[in-house]
Amino acid sequence: MKNKNLHPIIAIDGYSSTGKSSYAKMLAKEFGWIHIDTGAMYRATTLYGIENFCENNIIDSVDLVSHLSDIHIDFKQNTETNSNDIYLNGKNVESRIRDFDISEQVSLVAKIPEVRKYLVKQQRNIGKNGGIVMDGRDIGTVVFPNADLKFFITASVEERAKRRFIDFKKLNKNISLQEVQENLIQRDNIDKNRSVSPLIQAPDAILIDNTNMNKEETYTKIQTIVKEKLGL
Ligand code: DC
């Protein structure tokens, strides 16, 4: 019988709005691991840029890079929502970082090499002892190339835009389906084509296309693979 791996490092990478973070959170809850949403770290860094170094909707990347050490990011368990909320310099910004102004700028911030270096170092530190599910774009390729298990999640852009649009609607955010889809396409392009750690499937990652699968079906598939591969 296979040895159980109770403290694995699991990487879940893939496109925006494929549900990566939800599945990572569900796995962490079921198996008692920590969940880290690395996209939230890029979003919090973007928020810091917007609040401090932004003019005419443009974040000054030179200023942002020279103040990276002023950005302190923590995760704390929210007992009400059961999720791991992100804090920027001591303030809970879990909800604020999901706003559309952040989505519009985050890919530009995420392509700055110094920002990536700063956040990747923290991600490696948080995950070094295992028992972690980390979701993002470069977890299986750069942050933890030796992760115990890697997933790469994708879905058609139309389906992803629909899902994100429904999320915005629930939050009463006034934004059209077309704007959501355009933003997704733009972010995909920047994420895939940046020079440092572009969004790409690791050769040993398991590909899941959930265009025609609902949340339960996708999670069941991931859960089955996790149990089988880790002997749980
Ligand atoms: O998963 P998300 O949509 O919250 O991610 C926000 C942005 O951050 C996304 O456009 C790509 C970037 N990102 C990244 O470059 N590397 C990661 N590990 C996670 C996110």
XYZ file of C-alpha atoms and ligand atoms in Angstrom:
252
model
C 0.000 0.000 0.000
C 1.119 3.530 -0.807
C 2.519 5.651 2.056
C 0.130 8.402 3.131
C 1.359 11.920 2.470
C -0.375 13.939 5.180
C 1.654 17.140 4.713
C 1.880 17.610 0.970
C 2.502 20.687 -1.096
C -0.300 20.933 -3.655
C -0.094 23.461 -6.491
C -3.258 24.589 -8.260
C -2.490 26.843 -11.208
C -4.546 27.992 -14.141
C -6.629 30.703 -15.700
C -8.660 33.386 -13.888
C -12.188 32.454 -12.855
C -11.777 28.707 -13.210
C -12.553 28.271 -9.503
C -8.938 27.506 -8.501
C -9.203 29.266 -5.158
C -12.529 27.626 -4.298
C -11.161 24.124 -4.940
C -7.964 24.895 -3.038
C -10.047 26.135 -0.112
C -12.299 23.051 -0.191
C -9.299 20.684 -0.222
C -7.631 22.547 2.644
C -10.825 22.342 4.690
C -11.399 18.664 4.002
C -7.845 17.501 4.732
C -6.837 20.048 7.393
C -4.253 21.885 5.294
C -3.542 25.599 4.921
C -4.848 27.399 1.839
C -2.915 30.284 0.340
C -4.407 32.291 -2.535
C -1.310 33.845 -4.111
C -3.439 35.940 -6.485
C -4.632 37.750 -3.356
C -0.995 38.657 -2.592
C -0.593 40.269 -6.047
C -3.951 41.988 -5.550
C -2.940 43.359 -2.116
C 0.323 44.667 -3.593
C -1.720 46.342 -6.351
C -3.975 47.926 -3.731
C -0.903 49.333 -1.983
C 0.230 50.784 -5.322
C -3.197 52.318 -5.979
C -3.348 53.847 -2.512
C 0.161 55.261 -2.528
C 1.720 55.627 -5.962
C -1.081 56.066 -8.458
C -1.794 59.019 -10.718
C -4.285 59.105 -13.619
C -4.978 55.435 -13.018
C -1.326 54.472 -13.510
C 0.724 52.940 -10.718
C 4.312 54.188 -10.645
C 6.207 50.898 -10.751
C 9.549 52.465 -9.760
C 8.022 53.896 -6.580
C 6.205 50.643 -5.858
C 9.380 48.574 -6.249
C 11.381 50.890 -4.015
C 8.741 50.561 -1.263
C 8.152 46.800 -1.423
C 9.612 46.296 2.038
C 6.775 48.488 3.423
C 4.222 45.945 2.222
C 3.419 43.417 4.922
C 1.031 40.663 3.967
C -0.502 38.170 6.401
C -3.245 35.596 6.229
C -5.586 35.024 9.170
C -8.403 32.537 9.535
C -11.848 34.149 9.432
C -13.996 31.989 11.679
C -17.248 33.391 10.231
C -16.528 32.639 6.575
C -14.089 29.792 7.226
C -11.579 31.298 4.825
C -8.051 32.540 5.159
C -8.423 36.327 4.830
C -5.600 38.508 3.573
C -4.309 41.465 5.601
C -2.296 44.344 4.160
C -0.247 46.133 6.820
C -2.608 44.898 9.517
C -5.879 45.690 7.702
C -8.281 43.062 6.375
C -8.488 43.725 2.614
C -10.061 40.396 1.554
C -13.127 42.082 0.093
C -11.515 45.291 -1.217
C -8.947 43.439 -3.366
C -11.747 41.782 -5.391
C -12.962 45.150 -6.724
C -12.749 45.780 -10.445
C -10.168 48.600 -10.200
C -7.756 46.042 -8.723
C -8.573 43.476 -11.450
C -7.793 46.117 -14.057
C -4.277 46.797 -12.735
C -3.162 43.557 -11.106
C -1.635 41.844 -14.150
C 0.571 44.887 -14.742
C 1.812 44.739 -11.166
C 2.234 40.931 -11.334
C 4.590 41.218 -14.282
C 7.116 43.377 -12.409
C 10.078 41.018 -11.711
C 10.924 42.596 -8.320
C 7.321 42.208 -7.142
C 7.355 38.533 -8.113
C 10.685 37.966 -6.381
C 9.392 39.619 -3.199
C 6.156 37.595 -3.105
C 7.601 34.256 -4.266
C 10.083 34.373 -1.372
C 7.195 34.764 1.076
C 5.165 32.020 -0.637
C 8.079 29.560 -0.346
C 8.486 30.442 3.290
C 4.786 29.974 4.079
C 4.671 26.585 2.312
C 8.021 25.116 3.216
C 6.689 22.730 5.883
C 3.968 21.289 3.636
C 0.352 20.695 4.534
C -0.521 23.433 2.089
C -2.638 24.031 -0.989
C -1.413 27.055 -2.903
C -3.241 28.430 -5.912
C -1.944 30.858 -8.518
C -0.236 30.953 -11.909
C 3.335 29.828 -11.255
C 3.121 27.616 -8.179
C 3.941 24.348 -9.967
C 6.477 25.930 -12.309
C 8.372 28.417 -10.121
C 7.313 28.599 -6.477
C 7.268 24.840 -5.799
C 8.538 22.982 -8.889
C 8.861 19.884 -6.677
C 5.291 20.059 -5.346
C 3.793 16.652 -4.497
C 0.821 17.216 -6.756
C 0.063 19.814 -9.414
C -3.164 20.764 -11.132
C -3.700 23.142 -14.038
C -7.292 24.335 -14.404
C -8.753 25.870 -17.521
C -12.147 26.649 -19.098
C -13.363 28.620 -22.120
C -13.150 32.391 -21.777
C -16.925 32.741 -22.371
C -17.707 30.384 -19.505
C -15.205 32.048 -17.183
C -16.590 35.507 -17.980
C -20.117 34.291 -17.216
C -19.016 32.923 -13.826
C -17.140 36.100 -12.874
C -20.067 38.250 -14.046
C -22.437 36.316 -11.748
C -20.011 36.883 -8.834
C -19.975 40.638 -9.516
C -23.780 40.699 -9.778
C -24.125 38.999 -6.381
C -21.934 41.747 -4.939
C -24.100 44.403 -6.651
C -21.128 45.597 -8.719
C -22.221 47.526 -11.767
C -20.247 45.991 -14.616
C -21.264 44.413 -17.926
C -20.554 40.870 -19.109
C -18.597 42.324 -21.994
C -16.356 44.373 -19.692
C -15.714 41.301 -17.563
C -14.825 39.214 -20.626
C -12.531 41.919 -22.045
C -10.725 42.190 -18.723
C -10.244 38.401 -18.588
C -8.832 38.286 -22.129
C -6.492 41.162 -21.381
C -5.279 39.583 -18.135
C -4.805 36.167 -19.792
C -2.637 37.817 -22.449
C -0.474 39.723 -19.987
C -0.153 36.676 -17.680
C 0.783 34.321 -20.556
C 3.199 36.639 -22.302
C 5.151 38.250 -19.465
C 8.887 37.569 -19.426
C 9.082 36.356 -15.813
C 7.150 33.222 -14.754
C 4.450 33.336 -17.428
C 1.229 31.420 -16.967
C 2.010 27.985 -18.384
C 1.091 24.428 -17.488
C 3.911 22.557 -15.732
C 4.743 19.393 -17.704
C 3.813 17.219 -14.723
C 0.573 19.067 -13.850
C -2.785 17.326 -14.256
C -4.951 19.301 -16.685
C -8.603 19.862 -15.814
C -10.883 21.672 -18.261
C -14.081 22.470 -16.375
C -15.926 24.341 -19.156
C -18.704 21.755 -19.044
C -18.400 20.734 -15.404
C -20.066 22.306 -12.416
C -18.335 23.058 -9.130
C -19.247 19.745 -7.464
C -18.139 17.682 -10.455
C -14.824 19.514 -10.664
C -14.178 19.181 -6.950
C -15.018 15.469 -6.955
C -12.508 14.931 -9.730
C -9.776 16.842 -7.904
C -10.581 15.157 -4.594
C -10.407 11.672 -6.163
C -7.001 12.404 -7.683
C -5.680 13.842 -4.410
C -6.777 10.771 -2.446
C -5.333 8.383 -4.977
C -1.994 10.129 -5.534
C -1.333 10.888 -1.858
C -2.600 7.575 -0.496
C -5.276 9.263 1.637
O -6.124 34.593 -9.292
P -6.388 36.103 -9.392
O -7.282 36.484 -10.526
O -6.824 36.692 -8.091
O -4.941 36.719 -9.707
C -4.758 38.087 -9.872
C -3.611 38.358 -10.822
O -2.375 38.014 -10.198
C -3.676 37.613 -12.141
O -3.935 38.490 -13.196
C -2.313 37.004 -12.317
C -1.526 37.341 -11.101
N -0.950 36.178 -10.423
C 0.317 35.806 -10.783
O 0.896 36.396 -11.680
N 0.927 34.782 -10.121
C 0.292 34.115 -9.145
N 0.939 33.125 -8.515
C -1.026 34.470 -8.796
C -1.637 35.500 -9.466
